[in-house]
Coordinates of C-alpha atoms and ligand atoms in Angstrom, one line a residue:
X1 CA -8.0 -104.6 -87.1
X2 CA -7.0 -102.9 -84.0
X3 CA -5.3 -98.8 -85.7
X4 CA -4.0 -96.0 -83.9
X5 CA -4.0 -92.8 -85.6
X6 CA -2.3 -89.0 -84.3
X7 CA -2.2 -86.1 -84.4
X8 CA 1.2 -83.4 -84.6
X9 CA 0.7 -82.4 -80.7
X10 CA 1.1 -79.2 -81.3
X11 CA 3.3 -76.4 -80.0
X12 CA 2.3 -74.6 -77.5
X13 CA 4.0 -71.2 -79.0
X14 CA 0.2 -70.8 -80.4
X15 CA -3.3 -70.6 -79.9
X16 CA -5.1 -73.4 -82.4
X17 CA -5.9 -71.9 -85.6
X18 CA -7.4 -73.6 -88.5
X19 CA -4.6 -75.9 -89.7
X20 CA -4.1 -76.9 -86.0
X21 CA -8.0 -77.1 -86.8
X22 CA -8.5 -79.8 -89.6
X23 CA -5.8 -82.1 -89.1
X24 CA -7.7 -83.0 -86.1
X25 CA -10.4 -83.3 -87.5
X26 CA -8.4 -85.2 -89.7
X27 CA -7.9 -87.1 -87.6
X28 CA -11.7 -87.7 -85.6
X29 CA -13.2 -88.4 -89.1
X30 CA -10.5 -91.5 -90.3
X31 CA -11.1 -92.8 -86.2
X32 CA -14.8 -92.7 -86.8
X33 CA -14.5 -94.1 -90.4
X34 CA -12.5 -96.5 -88.7
X35 CA -14.7 -97.3 -86.0
X36 CA -17.5 -97.6 -88.4
X37 CA -15.7 -100.5 -90.1
X38 CA -15.4 -101.8 -86.9
X39 CA -12.0 -102.1 -86.3
X40 CA -10.6 -100.3 -83.0
X41 CA -8.8 -97.7 -83.0
X42 CA -6.7 -95.2 -80.6
X43 CA -7.0 -91.7 -81.1
X44 CA -4.2 -88.9 -79.3
X45 CA -3.2 -85.8 -79.7
X46 CA -2.2 -83.8 -76.8
X47 CA 0.2 -80.6 -76.5
X48 CA 5.0 -79.9 -77.5
X49 CA 5.8 -77.9 -73.9
X50 CA 9.3 -77.6 -74.0
X51 CA 11.6 -75.5 -75.8
X52 CA 13.3 -71.6 -75.9
X53 CA 10.0 -70.0 -78.0
X54 CA 8.3 -71.3 -74.5
X55 CA 10.8 -69.9 -71.9
X56 CA 11.1 -66.6 -73.5
X57 CA 6.6 -65.9 -74.4
X58 CA 7.5 -67.3 -70.6
X59 CA 9.5 -64.0 -69.3
X60 CA 8.0 -62.3 -71.3
X61 CA 4.5 -63.2 -69.6
X62 CA 6.0 -62.9 -66.5
X63 CA 5.5 -66.6 -64.9
X64 CA 7.2 -69.5 -64.9
X65 CA 7.5 -71.8 -68.9
X66 CA 5.5 -74.5 -66.7
X67 CA 2.5 -72.3 -65.9
X68 CA 2.5 -70.3 -70.2
X69 CA 2.6 -74.0 -71.3
X70 CA -0.5 -75.0 -68.7
X71 CA -2.2 -71.9 -70.0
X72 CA -1.9 -72.4 -74.4
X73 CA -2.4 -76.5 -73.2
X74 CA -5.1 -75.9 -72.0
X75 CA -6.6 -73.8 -75.1
X76 CA -6.4 -76.9 -77.5
X77 CA -8.1 -78.7 -75.4
X78 CA -10.7 -77.4 -74.9
X79 CA -10.9 -76.5 -78.1
X80 CA -11.9 -79.6 -79.6
X81 CA -14.7 -80.1 -77.7
X82 CA -17.0 -78.3 -79.4
X83 CA -15.7 -79.4 -82.9
X84 CA -16.8 -82.8 -81.8
X85 CA -13.5 -84.4 -82.1
X86 CA -12.9 -87.0 -79.6
X87 CA -9.1 -88.0 -78.7
X88 CA -8.4 -91.2 -76.9
X89 CA -6.0 -89.3 -74.9
X90 CA -4.7 -85.9 -74.5
X91 CA -0.2 -86.2 -74.2
X92 CA 1.6 -83.8 -73.3
X93 CA 5.1 -83.7 -73.3
X94 CA 5.7 -81.4 -69.5
X95 CA 3.7 -85.0 -68.5
X96 CA 6.2 -86.7 -65.5
X97 CA 5.2 -90.5 -67.6
X98 CA 6.6 -88.6 -70.7
X99 CA 9.6 -87.0 -69.4
X100 CA 10.5 -90.4 -67.3
X101 CA 9.8 -92.1 -71.5
X102 CA 12.3 -90.5 -73.0
X103 CA 15.3 -90.6 -70.3
X104 CA 14.8 -93.7 -70.8
X105 CA 15.7 -94.2 -74.5
X106 CA 17.8 -91.6 -74.5
X107 CA 20.2 -93.9 -71.3
X108 CA 19.8 -97.2 -74.0
X109 CA 20.3 -95.2 -77.0
X110 CA 23.0 -94.0 -75.2
X111 CA 24.0 -97.3 -73.8
X112 CA 24.7 -98.7 -77.3
X113 CA 26.5 -96.0 -78.8
X114 CA 24.1 -93.9 -81.1
X115 CA 24.3 -90.8 -78.7
X116 CA 28.4 -89.1 -78.6
X117 CA 29.0 -85.8 -77.5
X118 CA 30.4 -83.3 -80.3
X119 CA 30.9 -79.5 -81.3
X120 CA 28.8 -78.4 -82.8
X121 CA 28.9 -74.4 -85.1
X122 CA 26.6 -73.8 -87.2
X123 CA 23.2 -71.0 -87.8
X124 CA 20.5 -71.2 -85.6
X125 CA 17.4 -70.3 -86.5
X126 CA 15.2 -68.9 -83.0
X127 CA 12.1 -69.6 -84.4
X128 CA 12.9 -73.4 -86.4
X129 CA 14.5 -74.2 -82.7
X130 CA 17.3 -75.3 -85.0
X131 CA 20.2 -75.1 -86.7
X132 CA 19.8 -74.7 -90.4
X133 CA 22.2 -76.0 -93.9
X134 CA 23.6 -72.7 -96.2
X135 CA 21.4 -74.8 -98.5
X136 CA 18.8 -73.9 -97.4
X137 CA 18.3 -71.0 -96.6
X138 CA 17.0 -68.2 -99.4
X139 CA 18.9 -65.1 -98.9
X140 CA 20.6 -65.5 -95.5
X141 CA 17.6 -66.1 -94.1
X142 CA 15.6 -68.7 -92.3
X143 CA 12.5 -69.5 -96.1
X144 CA 9.9 -69.5 -92.5
X145 CA 10.9 -66.9 -90.3
X146 CA 11.8 -64.7 -93.3
X147 CA 15.3 -63.6 -90.3
X148 CA 18.5 -63.9 -90.2
X149 CA 20.0 -67.4 -88.3
X150 CA 22.8 -66.8 -86.0
X151 CA 25.8 -68.4 -86.5
X152 CA 26.8 -70.2 -83.0
X153 CA 29.4 -73.0 -81.6
X154 CA 29.8 -75.3 -78.6
X155 CA 29.6 -78.8 -77.2
X156 CA 26.2 -80.8 -78.3
X157 CA 24.8 -84.6 -77.8
X158 CA 24.4 -86.0 -81.8
X159 CA 22.0 -88.4 -82.9
X160 CA 24.3 -91.3 -85.0
X161 CA 21.1 -91.0 -87.8
X162 CA 23.7 -91.8 -90.7
X163 CA 23.8 -95.4 -89.3
X164 CA 20.3 -96.2 -90.6
X165 CA 20.3 -93.8 -94.0
X166 CA 20.6 -97.1 -96.1
X167 CA 17.8 -99.0 -94.4
X168 CA 15.4 -95.7 -93.8
X169 CA 15.6 -95.3 -98.1
X170 CA 15.5 -98.9 -98.1
X171 CA 11.7 -99.5 -95.7
X172 CA 10.4 -96.6 -97.3
X173 CA 10.9 -98.4 -100.5
X174 CA 9.6 -101.9 -99.8
X175 CA 6.9 -100.1 -98.3
X176 CA 4.9 -97.9 -100.8
X177 CA 2.3 -97.0 -98.3
X178 CA 4.8 -95.1 -96.3
X179 CA 3.9 -92.1 -96.2
X180 CA 1.8 -90.4 -98.4
X181 CA 0.8 -88.7 -101.1
X182 CA 3.4 -90.1 -103.7
X183 CA 4.5 -86.4 -103.6
X184 CA 5.9 -86.1 -100.1
X185 CA 7.5 -90.0 -100.4
X186 CA 10.2 -89.2 -102.9
X187 CA 9.7 -85.6 -101.2
X188 CA 12.5 -87.4 -98.6
X189 CA 13.7 -90.0 -101.3
X190 CA 15.0 -87.2 -102.8
X191 CA 16.7 -85.3 -99.3
X192 CA 18.3 -88.7 -98.4
X193 CA 19.8 -89.1 -101.9
X194 CA 22.7 -87.0 -100.2
X195 CA 24.5 -88.1 -97.1
X196 CA 22.3 -87.8 -93.7
X197 CA 23.7 -85.9 -90.8
X198 CA 23.7 -86.9 -87.6
X199 CA 21.4 -85.0 -85.4
X200 CA 22.5 -82.6 -83.1
X201 CA 19.8 -83.7 -80.3
X202 CA 20.6 -81.4 -76.6
X203 CA 20.8 -78.4 -76.0
X204 CA 23.0 -77.2 -72.9
X205 CA 21.6 -75.6 -70.1
X206 CA 23.3 -72.6 -70.4
X207 CA 21.3 -71.7 -73.0
X208 CA 18.4 -73.5 -72.3
X209 CA 16.5 -75.1 -68.7
X210 CA 13.3 -75.8 -70.3
X211 CA 13.9 -79.3 -71.4
X212 CA 13.9 -82.9 -70.0
X213 CA 17.5 -83.3 -68.3
X214 CA 19.9 -86.1 -70.3
X215 CA 19.7 -88.7 -67.8
X216 CA 24.0 -88.9 -68.8
X217 CA 25.0 -85.9 -68.5
X218 CA 23.6 -83.2 -66.6
X219 CA 24.9 -80.1 -68.2
X220 CA 22.2 -80.6 -70.5
X221 CA 18.0 -80.5 -72.5
X222 CA 17.1 -82.8 -74.4
X223 CA 16.5 -81.2 -78.6
X224 CA 12.8 -80.2 -78.7
X225 CA 12.0 -83.2 -81.5
X226 CA 13.5 -86.0 -79.6
X227 CA 11.7 -85.2 -76.5
X228 CA 7.8 -84.5 -79.2
X229 CA 8.3 -87.7 -81.6
X230 CA 8.2 -89.7 -78.7
X231 CA 5.0 -89.0 -77.0
X232 CA 3.6 -91.3 -79.8
X233 CA 5.2 -94.3 -78.2
X234 CA 4.9 -92.7 -73.6
X235 CA 1.2 -91.8 -74.5
X236 CA 0.4 -95.4 -75.5
X237 CA 3.2 -96.5 -72.5
X238 CA 5.7 -97.4 -73.6
X239 CA 7.8 -100.2 -73.2
X240 CA 5.4 -102.2 -70.8
X241 CA 1.8 -101.6 -71.2
X242 CA -0.6 -103.7 -73.0
X243 CA -1.2 -101.1 -74.6
X244 CA 1.8 -100.3 -76.0
X245 CA 2.1 -103.4 -77.9
X246 CA -1.8 -103.2 -79.3
X247 CA -1.2 -100.8 -80.7
X248 CA 2.5 -99.7 -81.6
X249 CA 2.4 -102.3 -84.8
X250 CA -0.4 -100.3 -86.6
X251 CA 0.3 -96.2 -86.0
X252 CA -0.7 -94.1 -88.5
X253 CA 0.2 -90.2 -88.0
X254 CA -1.5 -87.2 -90.2
X255 CA 0.5 -84.8 -90.5
X256 CA 1.3 -80.8 -92.6
X257 CA 4.8 -80.8 -94.8
X258 CA 5.9 -78.5 -92.8
X259 CA 7.0 -80.6 -90.2
X260 CA 8.1 -83.9 -93.3
X261 CA 11.5 -84.6 -91.9
X262 CA 11.1 -84.4 -88.1
X263 CA 8.5 -87.4 -89.0
X264 CA 9.8 -88.7 -92.0
X265 CA 13.2 -89.9 -91.1
X266 CA 13.9 -87.9 -87.5
X267 CA 11.5 -90.8 -86.1
X268 CA 11.5 -93.8 -88.2
X269 CA 16.1 -93.9 -87.1
X270 CA 14.9 -92.5 -83.3
X271 CA 13.1 -96.1 -83.3
X272 CA 14.5 -97.9 -85.4
X273 CA 17.8 -97.0 -83.2
X274 CA 15.6 -98.0 -80.1
X275 CA 15.2 -101.6 -81.7
X276 CA 11.5 -100.3 -82.9
X277 CA 9.6 -101.0 -85.4
X278 CA 7.8 -98.9 -87.5
X279 CA 5.5 -96.6 -87.0
X280 CA 3.1 -97.6 -90.1
X281 CA 2.1 -95.0 -92.4
X282 CA 2.6 -90.9 -92.3
X283 CA -0.6 -88.6 -94.5
X284 CA 0.7 -85.3 -94.6
X285 CA -1.5 -83.0 -95.6
X286 CA -1.1 -79.9 -97.3
X287 CA -1.0 -75.7 -96.6
X288 CA -5.1 -73.9 -95.4
X289 CA -4.7 -70.3 -97.5
X290 CA -7.1 -67.7 -96.6
X291 CA -8.9 -65.9 -99.2
X292 CA -4.9 -67.0 -102.0
X293 CA -2.7 -65.5 -99.1
X294 CA -1.0 -67.6 -96.4
X295 CA -2.3 -67.2 -92.9
X296 CA 0.1 -65.3 -91.1
X297 CA -0.4 -63.2 -87.6
X298 CA 1.2 -60.8 -89.9
X299 CA -1.2 -60.6 -93.0
X300 CA -3.6 -60.8 -89.4
X301 CA -5.4 -62.7 -91.2
X302 CA -6.1 -66.0 -88.6
X303 CA -8.6 -68.1 -88.4
X304 CA -9.8 -69.3 -84.9
X305 CA -11.2 -72.6 -84.9
X306 CA -14.1 -71.3 -82.2
X307 CA -15.4 -67.9 -84.4
X308 CA -15.8 -70.9 -87.7
X309 CA -18.2 -73.0 -85.6
X310 CA -19.8 -69.6 -84.2
X311 CA -20.9 -69.0 -87.4
X312 CA -21.1 -72.1 -89.6
X313 CA -22.3 -74.6 -86.9
X314 CA -20.2 -77.6 -86.4
X315 CA -20.5 -80.5 -89.3
X316 CA -20.9 -76.9 -91.8
X317 CA -16.8 -76.4 -90.3
X318 CA -16.5 -79.5 -90.7
X319 CA -18.2 -81.1 -93.7
X320 CA -16.1 -77.8 -96.1
X321 CA -13.0 -78.8 -94.7
X322 CA -12.1 -82.3 -95.4
X323 CA -14.5 -82.0 -99.4
X324 CA -12.9 -79.1 -100.1
X325 CA -9.2 -80.1 -99.9
X326 CA -7.6 -82.6 -101.8
X327 CA -5.1 -84.4 -99.4
X328 CA -1.8 -83.4 -99.5
X329 CA -2.6 -80.1 -101.6
X330 CA -3.2 -76.4 -100.3
X331 CA -6.7 -75.7 -100.5
X332 CA -8.8 -71.7 -99.9
X333 CA -10.3 -70.4 -97.1
X334 CA -12.9 -68.1 -97.9
X335 CA -16.3 -66.5 -95.8
X336 CA -17.8 -67.1 -99.5
X337 CA -16.5 -70.6 -100.1
X338 CA -18.0 -72.0 -96.8
X339 CA -20.8 -70.6 -97.6
X340 CA -21.3 -71.8 -101.1
X341 CA -20.1 -74.7 -99.5
X342 CA -22.7 -74.6 -97.0
X343 CA -25.7 -73.3 -98.7
X344 CA -25.6 -75.1 -101.7
X345 CA -24.3 -78.7 -100.8
X346 CA -25.6 -78.6 -96.7
X347 CA -28.5 -76.5 -97.0
X348 CA -30.1 -76.9 -101.7
X349 CA -29.3 -81.1 -101.8
X350 CA -28.5 -82.8 -98.8
X351 CA -30.7 -80.9 -96.4
X352 CA -33.8 -80.1 -99.0
X353 CA -33.5 -83.8 -99.9
X354 CA -34.5 -85.0 -96.5
X355 CA -36.6 -82.9 -95.8
X356 CA -38.4 -83.5 -99.2
X357 CA -38.5 -86.9 -98.3
X358 CA -39.4 -87.3 -94.5
X359 CA -42.2 -84.9 -95.2
X360 CA -43.9 -86.9 -98.0
X361 CA -43.7 -90.3 -96.1
X362 CA -45.7 -88.5 -92.6
X363 CA -47.5 -86.7 -95.6
X364 CA -48.4 -89.7 -98.0
X365 CA -47.7 -92.8 -95.1
X366 CA -49.1 -91.1 -92.3
X367 CA -45.3 -90.7 -90.1
X368 CA -44.9 -94.9 -91.3
X369 CA -41.8 -96.2 -93.4
X370 CA -44.3 -98.0 -95.6
X371 CA -43.5 -101.4 -97.2
X372 CA -41.6 -101.7 -100.0
X373 CA -43.6 -103.8 -103.0
X374 CA -41.6 -105.4 -105.8
X375 CA -39.5 -103.0 -106.6
X376 CA -39.3 -101.7 -111.0
X377 CA -35.8 -99.7 -112.8
X378 CA -35.6 -96.6 -110.8
X379 CA -35.9 -98.1 -107.2
X380 CA -34.1 -100.7 -108.7
X381 CA -31.3 -98.0 -110.2
X382 CA -31.1 -96.5 -106.9
X383 CA -30.7 -98.8 -104.6
X384 CA -27.8 -99.6 -106.0
X385 CA -26.8 -96.3 -106.9
X386 CA -27.3 -95.9 -103.1
X387 CA -25.4 -99.4 -102.1
X388 CA -22.5 -99.0 -104.3
X389 CA -21.6 -95.3 -103.0
X390 CA -21.2 -97.5 -99.6
X391 CA -17.9 -99.1 -100.9
X392 CA -16.4 -96.3 -103.4
X393 CA -16.9 -94.2 -100.0
X394 CA -15.6 -97.0 -97.5
X395 CA -12.2 -97.4 -100.5
X396 CA -11.7 -93.4 -100.8
X397 CA -12.0 -92.2 -97.4
X398 CA -9.5 -95.8 -97.5
X399 CA -7.4 -93.5 -99.3
X400 CA -7.5 -89.9 -97.5
X401 CA -9.2 -89.2 -100.5
X402 CA -12.1 -87.3 -99.0
X403 CA -13.2 -85.3 -100.9
X404 CA -13.6 -87.9 -103.5
X405 CA -14.8 -90.4 -100.9
X406 CA -18.0 -86.6 -100.3
X407 CA -18.8 -86.5 -104.0
X408 CA -20.1 -90.4 -104.0
X409 CA -22.0 -89.5 -101.5
X410 CA -23.8 -86.4 -103.4
X411 CA -25.0 -88.3 -107.0
X412 CA -26.3 -90.2 -104.7
X413 CA -27.5 -87.2 -103.1
X414 CA -28.9 -85.9 -106.5
X415 CA -29.5 -89.3 -107.6
X416 CA -32.5 -89.1 -105.0
X417 CA -33.8 -86.3 -105.5
X418 CA -34.0 -86.7 -109.4
X419 CA -36.0 -90.2 -108.7
X420 CA -38.4 -87.5 -106.2
X421 CA -39.0 -85.7 -109.7
X422 CA -39.5 -89.0 -111.6
X423 CA -41.9 -91.0 -109.7
X424 CA -43.7 -88.3 -108.5
X425 CA -45.1 -89.1 -105.4
X426 CA -47.5 -86.6 -105.0
X427 CA -49.2 -87.7 -108.2
X428 CA -50.2 -91.6 -106.9
X429 CA -50.3 -90.2 -104.1
X430 CA -53.8 -89.5 -105.4
X431 CA -55.1 -92.2 -107.8
X432 CA -55.8 -95.0 -105.3
X433 CA -54.4 -97.7 -107.8
X434 CA -50.8 -96.7 -107.7
X435 CA -50.5 -97.1 -104.0
X436 CA -48.3 -99.7 -104.0
X437 CA -46.7 -97.8 -105.7
X438 CA -46.7 -95.0 -103.8
X439 CA -44.8 -97.6 -101.1
X440 CA -41.9 -99.4 -103.0
X441 CA -41.3 -95.6 -103.5
X442 CA -41.3 -93.3 -100.2
X443 CA -39.3 -96.6 -99.3
X444 CA -36.4 -96.5 -101.6
X445 CA -36.0 -92.8 -99.8
X446 CA -36.0 -93.3 -96.2
X447 CA -33.2 -96.8 -97.1
X448 CA -31.3 -94.6 -99.4
X449 CA -31.3 -91.9 -96.7
X450 CA -30.6 -95.0 -94.4
X451 CA -27.3 -95.1 -95.7
X452 CA -26.4 -91.9 -96.6
X453 CA -26.8 -91.0 -92.8
X454 CA -24.4 -93.9 -92.1
X455 CA -21.7 -93.1 -94.4
X456 CA -21.9 -88.9 -93.0
X457 CA -21.0 -90.1 -89.9
X458 CA -17.7 -89.3 -89.1
X459 CA -17.0 -86.8 -90.9
X460 CA -21.4 -84.3 -89.2
X461 CA -21.6 -86.2 -86.9
X462 CA -24.5 -84.7 -85.0
X463 CA -26.2 -84.6 -89.0
X464 CA -25.8 -88.0 -89.2
X465 CA -27.4 -88.4 -85.2
X466 CA -30.1 -86.0 -85.9
X467 CA -30.8 -88.5 -89.9
X468 CA -31.2 -91.1 -87.6
X469 CA -33.6 -90.2 -85.3
X470 CA -35.5 -88.5 -88.1
X471 CA -35.6 -92.0 -89.7
X472 CA -37.1 -92.9 -86.4
X473 CA -33.7 -94.9 -85.0
X474 CA -32.9 -94.7 -81.1
X475 CA -29.7 -92.8 -81.1
X476 CA -28.6 -95.9 -78.6
X477 CA -29.2 -98.8 -81.7
X478 CA -28.0 -96.1 -84.4
X479 CA -24.7 -95.4 -82.4
X480 CA -23.7 -99.4 -83.2
X481 CA -24.1 -98.8 -86.3
X482 CA -20.7 -100.4 -88.9
X483 CA -21.1 -100.0 -92.7
X484 CA -19.8 -104.6 -92.2
X485 CA -23.3 -105.1 -90.7
X486 CA -26.0 -102.4 -91.5
X487 CA -23.8 -100.7 -95.4
X488 CA -26.1 -103.3 -97.7
X489 CA -29.8 -102.4 -98.6
X490 CA -32.8 -103.1 -97.1
X491 CA -32.6 -102.5 -93.4
X492 CA -34.9 -100.3 -92.7
X493 CA -37.7 -101.8 -91.1
X494 CA -40.9 -101.0 -92.5
X495 CA -43.4 -99.4 -89.4
X496 CA -40.5 -97.1 -88.3
X497 CA -42.3 -94.5 -87.2
X498 CA -40.6 -90.9 -88.2
X499 CA -39.8 -88.1 -86.3
X500 CA -40.2 -84.6 -88.5
X501 CA -37.6 -81.7 -86.9
X502 CA -36.4 -78.6 -87.6
X503 CA -34.7 -78.2 -90.8
X504 CA -31.0 -80.0 -91.3
X505 CA -29.2 -77.0 -92.5
X506 CA -30.9 -73.6 -92.9
X507 CA -29.2 -72.0 -95.7
X508 CA -27.2 -68.8 -94.5
X509 CA -26.9 -64.8 -95.6
X510 CA -22.5 -64.3 -96.9
X511 CA -23.9 -61.2 -95.1
X512 CA -24.7 -62.4 -91.9
X513 CA -23.8 -66.3 -91.9
X514 CA -24.7 -66.6 -87.8
X515 CA -28.0 -65.4 -89.5
X516 CA -30.1 -68.1 -90.9
X517 CA -30.9 -66.3 -94.8
X518 CA -34.4 -65.8 -96.0
X519 CA -35.0 -68.2 -98.0
X520 CA -34.5 -67.8 -102.0
X521 CA -31.5 -65.7 -101.6
X522 CA -28.3 -65.2 -104.1
X523 CA -26.2 -68.7 -103.3
X524 CA -27.6 -70.3 -105.3
X525 CA -26.7 -69.6 -109.0
X526 CA -27.8 -72.5 -110.6
X527 CA -31.7 -74.6 -110.4
X528 CA -31.3 -77.6 -109.7
X529 CA -33.8 -80.5 -111.2
X530 CA -36.0 -80.5 -107.9
X531 CA -38.1 -77.7 -107.2
X532 CA -37.6 -77.1 -103.7
X533 CA -40.2 -78.3 -101.6
X534 CA -43.1 -76.0 -100.3
X535 CA -44.3 -77.3 -97.2
X536 CA -47.3 -78.9 -96.8
X537 CA -48.1 -79.9 -100.6
X538 CA -44.9 -82.5 -101.2
X539 CA -43.0 -80.2 -103.4
X540 CA -45.5 -77.7 -105.9
X541 CA -45.9 -74.6 -106.1
X542 CA -49.3 -72.8 -107.5
X543 CA -49.2 -70.1 -110.2
X544 CA -49.1 -68.0 -107.6
X545 CA -45.4 -68.4 -107.1
X546 CA -44.9 -68.9 -109.9
X547 CA -45.6 -65.1 -110.8
X548 CA -44.4 -63.9 -108.6
X549 CA -41.0 -65.1 -110.4
X550 CA -39.8 -61.9 -112.5
X551 CA -38.1 -64.2 -115.2
X552 CA -36.9 -62.3 -118.6
X553 CA -34.3 -62.7 -121.2
X554 CA -31.1 -61.2 -121.0
X555 CA -27.9 -60.6 -123.6
X556 CA -24.1 -60.8 -121.7
X557 CA -22.8 -57.6 -122.8
X558 CA -19.7 -59.1 -120.8
X559 CA -18.1 -61.5 -118.3
X560 CA -15.1 -61.1 -116.3
X561 CA -13.2 -62.8 -113.8
X562 CA -13.1 -62.2 -110.6
X563 CA -10.7 -61.6 -108.4
X564 CA -9.7 -64.3 -106.0
X565 CA -12.3 -66.4 -106.7
X566 CA -12.2 -69.8 -109.1
X567 CA -16.0 -69.6 -109.8
X568 CA -17.3 -66.5 -109.9
X569 CA -17.6 -64.5 -113.1
X570 CA -18.8 -60.6 -113.0
X571 CA -21.8 -60.1 -115.9
X572 CA -22.7 -57.3 -117.7
X573 CA -26.4 -57.8 -118.9
X574 CA -29.2 -56.6 -120.4
X575 CA -32.6 -57.2 -119.7
X576 CA -33.4 -54.9 -120.8
X577 CA -31.8 -52.0 -119.0
X578 CA -27.9 -53.3 -118.2
X579 CA -27.5 -54.9 -114.9
X580 CA -24.4 -56.4 -113.3
X581 CA -24.9 -60.3 -111.7
X582 CA -22.8 -62.3 -110.7
X583 CA -23.2 -66.5 -111.7
X584 CA -21.0 -69.1 -110.4
X585 CA -19.7 -70.3 -114.0
X586 CA -16.3 -69.8 -114.4
X587 CA -15.3 -73.4 -114.0
X588 CA -17.1 -73.6 -117.0
X589 CA -17.1 -70.6 -119.0
X590 CA -14.7 -68.5 -120.0
X591 CA -15.4 -64.6 -119.9
X592 CA -15.3 -64.1 -124.0
X593 CA -17.6 -67.1 -125.0
X594 CA -20.3 -65.6 -123.1
X595 CA -20.9 -62.2 -124.8
X596 CA -23.4 -62.5 -127.2
X597 CA -25.3 -65.1 -125.3
X598 CA -29.1 -65.5 -124.6
X599 CA -30.3 -66.6 -121.0
X600 CA -32.5 -66.6 -118.9
X601 CA -32.9 -63.5 -115.3
X602 CA -34.2 -63.5 -113.0
X603 CA -35.0 -60.0 -112.4
X604 CA -36.5 -60.3 -109.1
X605 CA -33.9 -61.4 -106.2
X606 CA -32.9 -58.8 -104.2
X607 CA -30.3 -57.7 -104.8
X608 CA -26.9 -59.5 -103.4
X609 CA -23.3 -59.0 -102.8
X610 CA -20.4 -62.2 -104.0
X611 CA -17.1 -61.8 -103.1
X612 CA -17.2 -57.5 -103.3
X613 CA -19.3 -57.1 -106.3
X614 CA -23.4 -57.0 -105.9
X615 CA -25.3 -59.4 -107.8
X616 CA -29.2 -57.7 -108.4
X617 CA -30.4 -61.8 -110.4
X618 CA -29.6 -65.0 -110.8
X619 CA -29.2 -66.7 -114.4
X620 CA -30.5 -69.6 -114.8
X621 CA -28.8 -73.1 -115.5
X622 CA -29.0 -76.7 -115.3
X623 CA -26.4 -79.2 -113.1
X624 CA -25.8 -82.9 -113.4
X625 CA -25.5 -85.2 -111.7
X626 CA -21.1 -84.9 -113.2
X627 CA -21.5 -81.0 -111.8
X628 CA -21.0 -80.3 -114.8
X629 CA -23.2 -76.8 -115.4
X630 CA -25.1 -75.3 -118.6
X631 CA -26.6 -72.4 -119.5
X632 CA -29.8 -71.9 -120.1
X633 CA -30.5 -70.8 -124.3
X634 CA -33.1 -69.8 -127.0
X635 CA -33.5 -71.8 -129.7
X636 CA -33.9 -68.6 -131.3
X637 CA -32.4 -64.5 -131.2
X638 CA -35.5 -63.5 -128.7
X639 CA -35.2 -60.2 -127.2
X640 CA -33.4 -58.7 -123.8
X641 CA -35.8 -57.7 -121.5
X642 CA -38.7 -60.4 -122.7
X643 CA -40.8 -61.9 -120.3
X644 CA -40.1 -65.7 -120.2
X645 CA -43.2 -67.4 -118.9
Ligands
ZN1 ZN1 13.6 -71.0 -88.8

């Protein structure tokens, strides 16, 4: 099967920000995923470079528009490799072949009578580069630009979009996956319940000359959408190239919700007029809010992809964006939330599992993956969970439920961590009679990690490659692996030589994300079922290590939500002195139900600042395989401040 995946071409009036990075990472992840399913994928992105905003920006910079467009387009092109985004094509609307394609299409649509000269008077928003209808205005202003549009009247060319309205409604109804998620399909259908107006597709050169000239009237340039949308065709060589006939029928566009109307209404009707089949699917995502506020230049909270990569590392950024946003809905970005994901999901869950398993294979099996004997029930449970995960992961990835796909992977990671605890390889290693049992356990860990590494490839290519190499797979061979041939259980070859390397995800410090944190800082709010890996001793700690922990009975006197955080509560506890502790339990406990409870406090943790509140210690809770939290408690009432040992 083949697939053609596109991002929008980004308008070169601004530098790349988090929103662009998200759309493009989604497209890259989805492309890599479909390739992992052995499909033939073409992935295209690029830049949109015509229009009056560009002409104006160029004037302000004192350079010709093309030079200005070159400058910004380069920023986009160079933004993607550091994020491990690998498009097959980067198209620009100033490319000669694109200009030629737009003109050919205009001529064709004009010749068949679908473009006519009319007079247009309306309210024009410079920010949107289009005329707005009265209905769209909020208090007389463009809702996107908070400015009043200017009334203008001029001769212009129109595309007979209205002619295709009934066809479009019918097509959307007959193809339920045409626009997803469903809420956006409903939005489009609701818009189409009103008569569709024809689309103004030109600008007089007297007002704007930075654009593609209309082939049938040299006094006009093409309106930016009729120019920009055609990139999806010119990028694959419409009409004559073999690539075009190969890929057009399988086109899937990925966009943010602000450009829903041009993609869901203008574009399919344009294609209909050109005589082409519509694209196959349109995937629409929501916005990233920054610390709960809309990202905007005027607030000064624009997040740049290059800064993110420097601060957190490329795979943490990719993982966070795919895990945190439910595709289609808005999501919230903050440094705290990305650090929390990094430290809990990546460093603690995945990184810990990986380093413990490899350390044990190294120590107990001389660094080679041993052959398994007959599996016992816990082994079968792990193997079944891992292979089931591959199937459910695949289903979720296909429907753009990236967060759910990753949840499936993480539930296997949790299970594997518990499997280590219950099978106790370090105990088996001490009993010669248990050698085959030990080998079976180690094999099951290696094979589970192989499958985890394989499914993580689309989201975290570097990490996945590191895992494969450490598990003894040559990179060249691993690059050819796929879910069809390698997604089943039992493909790890006994005897494979593992390679101990650096930790996959060193924990990050909240104050200085770039610097790996000292071990055991505040971020981990809960105790997992798995003790941290201690170098060389397969997870066992000495009694002296344990004595270093100052565990105490703490009584909660007050609890309140922390502004801007869905996860954190600020607790005032007695232990026996009064202190403030921040706990990541807000999704599971209401503040009022906590007062009076007694919990276990780690009293000698270094203080750490979370969302502006300094936490003096950490309270203990259990997290089950579904992520559900339960606070620690005492069966009988205890005296606050008593030592727990
Ligand atoms: Zn506007």
